[in-house]
Short mmCIF file of C-alpha atoms in Angstrom, two decimals:
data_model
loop_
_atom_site.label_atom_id
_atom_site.label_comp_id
_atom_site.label_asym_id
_atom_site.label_seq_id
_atom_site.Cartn_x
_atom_site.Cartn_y
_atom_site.Cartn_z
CA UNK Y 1 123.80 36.37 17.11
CA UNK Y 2 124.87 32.78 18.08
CA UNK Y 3 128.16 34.05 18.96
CA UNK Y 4 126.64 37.16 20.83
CA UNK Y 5 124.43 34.60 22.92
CA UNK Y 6 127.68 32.26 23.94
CA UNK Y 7 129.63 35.19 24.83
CA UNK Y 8 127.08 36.38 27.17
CA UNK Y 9 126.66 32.74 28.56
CA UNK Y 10 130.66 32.95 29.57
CA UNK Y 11 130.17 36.38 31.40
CA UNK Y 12 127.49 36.00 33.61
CA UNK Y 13 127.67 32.17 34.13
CA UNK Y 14 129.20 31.47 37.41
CA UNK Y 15 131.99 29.25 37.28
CA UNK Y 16 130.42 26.76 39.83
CA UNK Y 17 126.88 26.79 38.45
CA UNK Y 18 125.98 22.81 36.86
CA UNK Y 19 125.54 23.57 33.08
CA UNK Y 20 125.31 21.17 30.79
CA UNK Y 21 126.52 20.28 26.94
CA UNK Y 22 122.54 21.01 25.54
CA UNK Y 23 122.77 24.06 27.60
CA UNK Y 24 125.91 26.03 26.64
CA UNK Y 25 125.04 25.34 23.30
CA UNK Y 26 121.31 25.94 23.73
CA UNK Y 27 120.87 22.78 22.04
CA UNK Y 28 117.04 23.05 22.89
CA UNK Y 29 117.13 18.83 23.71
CA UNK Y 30 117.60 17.25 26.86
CA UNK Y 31 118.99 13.32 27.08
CA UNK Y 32 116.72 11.51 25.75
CA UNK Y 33 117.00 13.10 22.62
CA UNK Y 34 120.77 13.26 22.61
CA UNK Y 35 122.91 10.21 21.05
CA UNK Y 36 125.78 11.27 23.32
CA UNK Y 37 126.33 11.95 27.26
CA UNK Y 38 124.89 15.14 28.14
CA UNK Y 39 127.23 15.79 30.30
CA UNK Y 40 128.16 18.50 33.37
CA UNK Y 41 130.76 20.68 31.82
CA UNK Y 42 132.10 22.18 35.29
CA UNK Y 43 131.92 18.54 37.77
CA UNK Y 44 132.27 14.98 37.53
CA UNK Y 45 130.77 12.91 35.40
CA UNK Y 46 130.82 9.68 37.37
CA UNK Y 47 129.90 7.91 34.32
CA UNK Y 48 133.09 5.43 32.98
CA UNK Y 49 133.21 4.40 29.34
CA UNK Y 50 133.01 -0.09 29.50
CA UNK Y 51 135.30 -1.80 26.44
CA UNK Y 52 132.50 -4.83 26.99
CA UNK Y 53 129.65 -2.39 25.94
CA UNK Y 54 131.49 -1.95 22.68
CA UNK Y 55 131.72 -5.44 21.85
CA UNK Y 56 128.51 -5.97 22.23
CA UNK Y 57 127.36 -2.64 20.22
CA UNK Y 58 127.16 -3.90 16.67
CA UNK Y 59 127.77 -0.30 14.17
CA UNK Y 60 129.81 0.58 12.05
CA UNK Y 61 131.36 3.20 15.22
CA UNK Y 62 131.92 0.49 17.81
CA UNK Y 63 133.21 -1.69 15.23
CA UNK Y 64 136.07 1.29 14.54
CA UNK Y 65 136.82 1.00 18.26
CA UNK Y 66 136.82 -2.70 18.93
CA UNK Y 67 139.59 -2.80 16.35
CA UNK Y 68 141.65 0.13 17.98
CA UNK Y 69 141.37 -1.87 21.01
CA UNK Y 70 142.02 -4.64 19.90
CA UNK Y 71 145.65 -3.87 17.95
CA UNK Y 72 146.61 -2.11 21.53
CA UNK Y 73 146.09 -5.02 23.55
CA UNK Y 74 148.05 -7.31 21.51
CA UNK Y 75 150.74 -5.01 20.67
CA UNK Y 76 151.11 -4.38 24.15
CA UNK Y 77 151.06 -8.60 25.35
CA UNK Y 78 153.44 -9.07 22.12
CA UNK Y 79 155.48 -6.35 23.68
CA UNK Y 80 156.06 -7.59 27.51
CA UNK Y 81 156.43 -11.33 26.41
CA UNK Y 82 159.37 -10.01 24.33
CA UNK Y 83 160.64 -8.02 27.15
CA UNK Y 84 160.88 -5.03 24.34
CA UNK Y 85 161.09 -1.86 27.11
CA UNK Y 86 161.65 0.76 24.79
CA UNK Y 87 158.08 -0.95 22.76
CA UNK Y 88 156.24 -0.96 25.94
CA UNK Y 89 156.98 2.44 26.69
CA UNK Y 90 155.83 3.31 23.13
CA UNK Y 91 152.99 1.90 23.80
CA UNK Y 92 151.85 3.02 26.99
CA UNK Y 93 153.31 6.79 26.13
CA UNK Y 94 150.44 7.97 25.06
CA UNK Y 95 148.08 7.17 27.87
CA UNK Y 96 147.94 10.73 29.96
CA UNK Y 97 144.94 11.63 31.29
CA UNK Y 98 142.10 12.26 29.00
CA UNK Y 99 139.93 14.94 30.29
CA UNK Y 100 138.21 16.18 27.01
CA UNK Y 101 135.49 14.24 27.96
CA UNK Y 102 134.83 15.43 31.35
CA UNK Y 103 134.24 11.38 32.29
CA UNK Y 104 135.04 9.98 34.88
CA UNK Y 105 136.93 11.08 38.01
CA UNK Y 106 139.30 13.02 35.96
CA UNK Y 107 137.42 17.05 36.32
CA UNK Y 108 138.70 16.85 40.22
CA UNK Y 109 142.10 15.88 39.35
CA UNK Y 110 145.45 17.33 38.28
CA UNK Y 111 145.36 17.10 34.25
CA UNK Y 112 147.59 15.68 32.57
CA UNK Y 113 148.38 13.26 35.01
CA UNK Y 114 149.36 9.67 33.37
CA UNK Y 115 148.06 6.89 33.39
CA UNK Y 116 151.20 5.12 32.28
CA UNK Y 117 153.13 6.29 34.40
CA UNK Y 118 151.11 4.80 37.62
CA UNK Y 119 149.81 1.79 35.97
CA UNK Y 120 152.86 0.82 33.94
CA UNK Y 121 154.65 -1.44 36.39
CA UNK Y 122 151.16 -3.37 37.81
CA UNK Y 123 149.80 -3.73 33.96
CA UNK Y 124 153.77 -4.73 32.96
CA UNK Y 125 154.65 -7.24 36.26
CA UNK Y 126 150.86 -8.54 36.05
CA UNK Y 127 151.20 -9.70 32.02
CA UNK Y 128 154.72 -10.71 32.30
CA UNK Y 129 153.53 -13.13 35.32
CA UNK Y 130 149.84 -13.66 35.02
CA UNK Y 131 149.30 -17.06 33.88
CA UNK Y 132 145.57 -16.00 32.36
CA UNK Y 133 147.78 -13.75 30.24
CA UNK Y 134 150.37 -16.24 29.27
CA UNK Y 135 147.81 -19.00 28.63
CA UNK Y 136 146.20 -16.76 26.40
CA UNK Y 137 143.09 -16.72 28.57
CA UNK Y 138 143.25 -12.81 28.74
CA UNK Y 139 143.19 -12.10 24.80
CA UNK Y 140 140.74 -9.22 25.89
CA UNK Y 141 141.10 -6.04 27.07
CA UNK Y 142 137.68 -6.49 28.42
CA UNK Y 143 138.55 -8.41 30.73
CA UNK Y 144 141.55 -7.22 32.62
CA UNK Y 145 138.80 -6.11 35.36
CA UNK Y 146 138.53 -9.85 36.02
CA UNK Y 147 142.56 -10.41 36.67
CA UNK Y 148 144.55 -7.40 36.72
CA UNK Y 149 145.02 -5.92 40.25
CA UNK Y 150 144.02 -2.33 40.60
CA UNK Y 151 142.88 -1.55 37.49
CA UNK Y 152 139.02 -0.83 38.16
CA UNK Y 153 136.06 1.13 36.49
CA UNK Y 154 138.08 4.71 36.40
CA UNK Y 155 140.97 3.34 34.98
CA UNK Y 156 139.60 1.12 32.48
CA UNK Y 157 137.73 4.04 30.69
CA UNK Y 158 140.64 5.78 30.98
CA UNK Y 159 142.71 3.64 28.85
CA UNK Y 160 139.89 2.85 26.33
CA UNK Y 161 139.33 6.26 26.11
CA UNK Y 162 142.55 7.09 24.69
CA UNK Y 163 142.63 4.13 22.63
CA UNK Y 164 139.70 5.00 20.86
CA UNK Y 165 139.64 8.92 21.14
CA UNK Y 166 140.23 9.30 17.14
CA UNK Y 167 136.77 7.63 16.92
CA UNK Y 168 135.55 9.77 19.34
CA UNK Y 169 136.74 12.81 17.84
CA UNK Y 170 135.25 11.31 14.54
CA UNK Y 171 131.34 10.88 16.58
CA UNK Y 172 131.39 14.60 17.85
CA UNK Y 173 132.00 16.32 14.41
CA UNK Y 174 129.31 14.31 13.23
CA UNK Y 175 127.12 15.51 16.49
CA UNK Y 176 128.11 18.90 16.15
CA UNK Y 177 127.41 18.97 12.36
CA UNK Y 178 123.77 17.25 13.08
CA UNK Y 179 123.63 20.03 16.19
CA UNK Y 180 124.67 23.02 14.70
CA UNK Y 181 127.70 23.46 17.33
CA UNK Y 182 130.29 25.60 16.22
CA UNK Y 183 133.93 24.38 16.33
CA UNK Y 184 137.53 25.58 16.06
CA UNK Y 185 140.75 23.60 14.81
CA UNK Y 186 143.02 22.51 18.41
CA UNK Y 187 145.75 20.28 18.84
CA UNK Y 188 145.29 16.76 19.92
CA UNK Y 189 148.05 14.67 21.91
CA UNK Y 190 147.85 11.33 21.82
CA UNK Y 191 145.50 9.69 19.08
CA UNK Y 192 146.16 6.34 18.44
CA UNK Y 193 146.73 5.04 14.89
CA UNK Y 194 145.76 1.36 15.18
CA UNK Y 195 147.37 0.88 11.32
CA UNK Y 196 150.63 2.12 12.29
CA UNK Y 197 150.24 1.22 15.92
CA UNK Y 198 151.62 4.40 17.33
CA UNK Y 199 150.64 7.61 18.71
CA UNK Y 200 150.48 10.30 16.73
CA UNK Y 201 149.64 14.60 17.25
CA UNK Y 202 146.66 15.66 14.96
CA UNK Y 203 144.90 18.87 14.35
CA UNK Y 204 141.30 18.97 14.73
CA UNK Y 205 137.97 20.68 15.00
CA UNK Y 206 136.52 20.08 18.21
CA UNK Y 207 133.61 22.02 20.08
CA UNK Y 208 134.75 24.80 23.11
CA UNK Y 209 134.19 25.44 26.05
CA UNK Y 210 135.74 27.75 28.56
CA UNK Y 211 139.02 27.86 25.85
CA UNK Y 212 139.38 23.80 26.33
CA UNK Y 213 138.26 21.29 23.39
CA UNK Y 214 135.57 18.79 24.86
CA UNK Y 215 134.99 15.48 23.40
CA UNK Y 216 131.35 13.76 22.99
CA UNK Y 217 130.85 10.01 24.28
CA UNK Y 218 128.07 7.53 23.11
CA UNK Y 219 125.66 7.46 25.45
CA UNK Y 220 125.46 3.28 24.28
CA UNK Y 221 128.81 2.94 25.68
CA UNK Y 222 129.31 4.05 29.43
CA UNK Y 223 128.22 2.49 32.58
CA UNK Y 224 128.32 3.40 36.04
CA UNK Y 225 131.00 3.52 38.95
CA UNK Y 226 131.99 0.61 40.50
CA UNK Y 227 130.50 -2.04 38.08
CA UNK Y 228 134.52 -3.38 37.46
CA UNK Y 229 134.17 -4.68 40.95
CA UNK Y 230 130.75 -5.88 40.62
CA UNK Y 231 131.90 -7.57 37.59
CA UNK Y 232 134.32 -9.05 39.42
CA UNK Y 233 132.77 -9.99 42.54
CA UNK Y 234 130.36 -12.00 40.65
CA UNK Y 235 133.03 -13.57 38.95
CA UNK Y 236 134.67 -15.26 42.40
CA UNK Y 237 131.22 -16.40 43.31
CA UNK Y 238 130.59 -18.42 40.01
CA UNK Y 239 134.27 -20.00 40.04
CA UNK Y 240 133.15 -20.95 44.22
CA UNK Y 241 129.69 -22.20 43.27
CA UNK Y 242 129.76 -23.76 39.88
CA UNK Y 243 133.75 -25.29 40.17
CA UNK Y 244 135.47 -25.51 43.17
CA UNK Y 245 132.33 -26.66 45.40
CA UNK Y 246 131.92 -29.55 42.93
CA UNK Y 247 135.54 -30.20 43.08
CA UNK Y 248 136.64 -32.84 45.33
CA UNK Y 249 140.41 -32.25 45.19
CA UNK Y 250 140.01 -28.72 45.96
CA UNK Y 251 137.89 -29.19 48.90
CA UNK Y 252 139.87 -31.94 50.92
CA UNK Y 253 141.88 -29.52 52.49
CA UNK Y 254 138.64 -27.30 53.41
CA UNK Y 255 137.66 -26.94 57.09
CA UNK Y 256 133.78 -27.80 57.58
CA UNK Y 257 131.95 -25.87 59.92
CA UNK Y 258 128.38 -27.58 59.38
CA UNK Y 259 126.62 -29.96 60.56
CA UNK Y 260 128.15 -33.48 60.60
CA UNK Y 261 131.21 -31.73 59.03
CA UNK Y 262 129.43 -30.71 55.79
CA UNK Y 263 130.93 -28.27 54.16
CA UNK Y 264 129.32 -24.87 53.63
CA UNK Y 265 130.03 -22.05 51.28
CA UNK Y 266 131.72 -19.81 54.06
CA UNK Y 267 134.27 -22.45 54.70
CA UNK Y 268 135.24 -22.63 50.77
CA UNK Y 269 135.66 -18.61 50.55
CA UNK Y 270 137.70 -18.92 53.42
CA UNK Y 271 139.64 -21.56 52.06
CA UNK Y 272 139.61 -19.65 48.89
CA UNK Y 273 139.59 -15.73 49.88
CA UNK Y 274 138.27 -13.80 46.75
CA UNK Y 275 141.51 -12.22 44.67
CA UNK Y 276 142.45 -12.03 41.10
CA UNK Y 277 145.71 -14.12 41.17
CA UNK Y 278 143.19 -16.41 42.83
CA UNK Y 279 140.47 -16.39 40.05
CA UNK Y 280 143.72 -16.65 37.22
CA UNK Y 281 145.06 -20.21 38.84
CA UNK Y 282 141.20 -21.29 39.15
CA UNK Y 283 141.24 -20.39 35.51
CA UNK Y 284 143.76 -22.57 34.61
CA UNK Y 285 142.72 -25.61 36.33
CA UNK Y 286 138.82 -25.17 34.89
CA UNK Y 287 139.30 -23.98 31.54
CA UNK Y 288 136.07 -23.58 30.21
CA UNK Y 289 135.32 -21.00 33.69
CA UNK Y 290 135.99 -17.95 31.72
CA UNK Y 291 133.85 -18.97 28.77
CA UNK Y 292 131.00 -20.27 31.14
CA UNK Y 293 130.59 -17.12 33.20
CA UNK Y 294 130.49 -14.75 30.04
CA UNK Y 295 127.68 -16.81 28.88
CA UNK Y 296 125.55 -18.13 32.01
CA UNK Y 297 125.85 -14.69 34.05
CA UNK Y 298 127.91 -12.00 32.46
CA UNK Y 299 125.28 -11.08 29.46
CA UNK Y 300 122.39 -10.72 31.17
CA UNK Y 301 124.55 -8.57 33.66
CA UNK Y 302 125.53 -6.07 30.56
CA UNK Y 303 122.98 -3.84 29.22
CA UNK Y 304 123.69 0.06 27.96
CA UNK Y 305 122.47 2.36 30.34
CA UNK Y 306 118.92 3.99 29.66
CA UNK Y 307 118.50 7.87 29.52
CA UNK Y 308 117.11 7.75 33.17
CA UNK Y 309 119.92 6.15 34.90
CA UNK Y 310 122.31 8.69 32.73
CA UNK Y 311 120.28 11.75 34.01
CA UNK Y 312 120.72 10.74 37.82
CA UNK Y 313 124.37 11.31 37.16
CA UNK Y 314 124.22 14.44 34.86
CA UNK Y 315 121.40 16.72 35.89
CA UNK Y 316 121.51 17.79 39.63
CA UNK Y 317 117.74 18.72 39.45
CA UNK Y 318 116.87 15.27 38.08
CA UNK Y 319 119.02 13.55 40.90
CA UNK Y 320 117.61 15.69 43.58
CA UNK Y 321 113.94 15.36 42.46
CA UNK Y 322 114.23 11.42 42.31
#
């Protein structure tokens, strides 16, 4: 009968229509009951999975993906400072596209595309030359939002995603076991194995839709577009307020504009226009800036999402009735 039921869903639903995870599989549960993103199966999902939400989450999943991310990111900085091309290549290989879980920006786009392949030579030139990186400042992938060029919300998730996407795979069997959802056995490209530190081709049950696997998220682990360069933005205005304005040496050669030649905030972040190699050399000369900013600002700026603020982005009727 459950069979029967999905088959008929495929025939008569229109390709275009918004339907959701809990509806193809008549789940019978909306978000707030769900542990994972409820998401649109047929448009964007402009939800982005955030590395800094899973250090903060402290289970036994997000503990499996901290360490995947972690062995990636050093591999990877161990790689470029060694200059080891054929290693970075290994590394980065496996980073295509991953649109099993319908995140993202990644629905509207050619599949497959890679991620590598147009982030290899900024993430490469940016580690072998940042001086956050060499310093060791920027042990965490967390935080390449706050000095890597270009790499923003979409492409962050991206990366994590596949990074962690045995874990992932791991969280929806359990869902779909605890749901009832019927799976078959497909090939996956591209899991990471953080013990041998390479990627590997695995067969696995995963649940269907429309003849493609699809692969559940936490719903304690995304956050919304454009917080990267919120994240960021924030960042520049700490290192102007609580450093450089209390610098002397970096203001001498700051043009005042106020009255009897004080010197206002303007005149600083014109002095000091906002840009990650700019935030790196700040960095170095206040070491503790980093450190400082994660505590005083950046935690009370993190917080997982709540099931309202998910629904805006994954039920049309809820967006349009708000």
């Amino acid at each position: 009968m459950e069979g029967l039921r999905q088959f008929y869903k495929i025939i008569f639903l229109n390709e275009n229509d918004m339907i959701n995870i809990s509806d193809f599989f008549n789940l019978g549960s909306q978000q707030p009951n769900l542990e994972f993103v409820d998401i649109k199966l047929n448009e964007d999902n402009l939800l982005f999975i955030d590395p800094r939400l899973i250090e903060m989450q402290n289970d036994f999943l997000t503990k499996k993906m901290q360490t995947r991310i972690e062995v990636f990111w050093a591999e990877l900085i161990q790689a470029v400072r060694a200059n080891n091309s054929n290693r970075i290549d290994e590394i980065l290989g496996g980073l295509k596209e991953p649109n099993e879980t319908r995140l993202g920006y990644s629905s509207s786009q050619p599949h497959g595309n890679s991620v590598a392949s147009k982030l290899k030579p900024k993430i490469v030139s940016t580690i072998r030359s940042n001086k956050a990186v060499k310093t060791g400042v920027l042990s965490h992938f967390s935080d390449v939002e706050l000095f890597i060029e270009d790499v923003s919300s979409d492409r962050i998730s991206d990366i994590t995603t596949k990074v962690i996407k045995d874990v992932l795979i791991e969280f929806t069997q359990q869902q779909c076991s605890l749901h009832d959802i019927p799976m078959k056995k497909v090939i996956q490209r591209d899991i990471f194995d953080h013990v041998n530190v390479k990627w590997t081709v695995n067969k696995v049950e995963l649940p269907i839709y429309n003849g493609k696997p699809i692969i559940f998220v936490p719903k304690n682990i995304v956050r919304l577009e454009g917080v990267a360069g919120q994240n960021f933005r924030c960042f520049y205005r700490f290192a102007i307020r609580k450093f450089i304005l209390n610098d002397p040496n970096m203001l001498k050669d700051v043009s005042p504009s106020g009255k009897d030649g004080n010197i206002l905030l303007r005149d600083v972040k014109a002095s000091y226009p906002i840009s990650k190699e700019s935030i790196s050399n700040c960095q170095l000369k206040y070491g503790t800036m980093l450190v400082d900013f994660k505590s005083d600002l950046l935690s009370e700026r993190l917080h997982t999402l709540g099931d309202s603020e998910i629904m805006r982005i994954v039920y049309d009727y809820y967006r349009d009735a708000s």
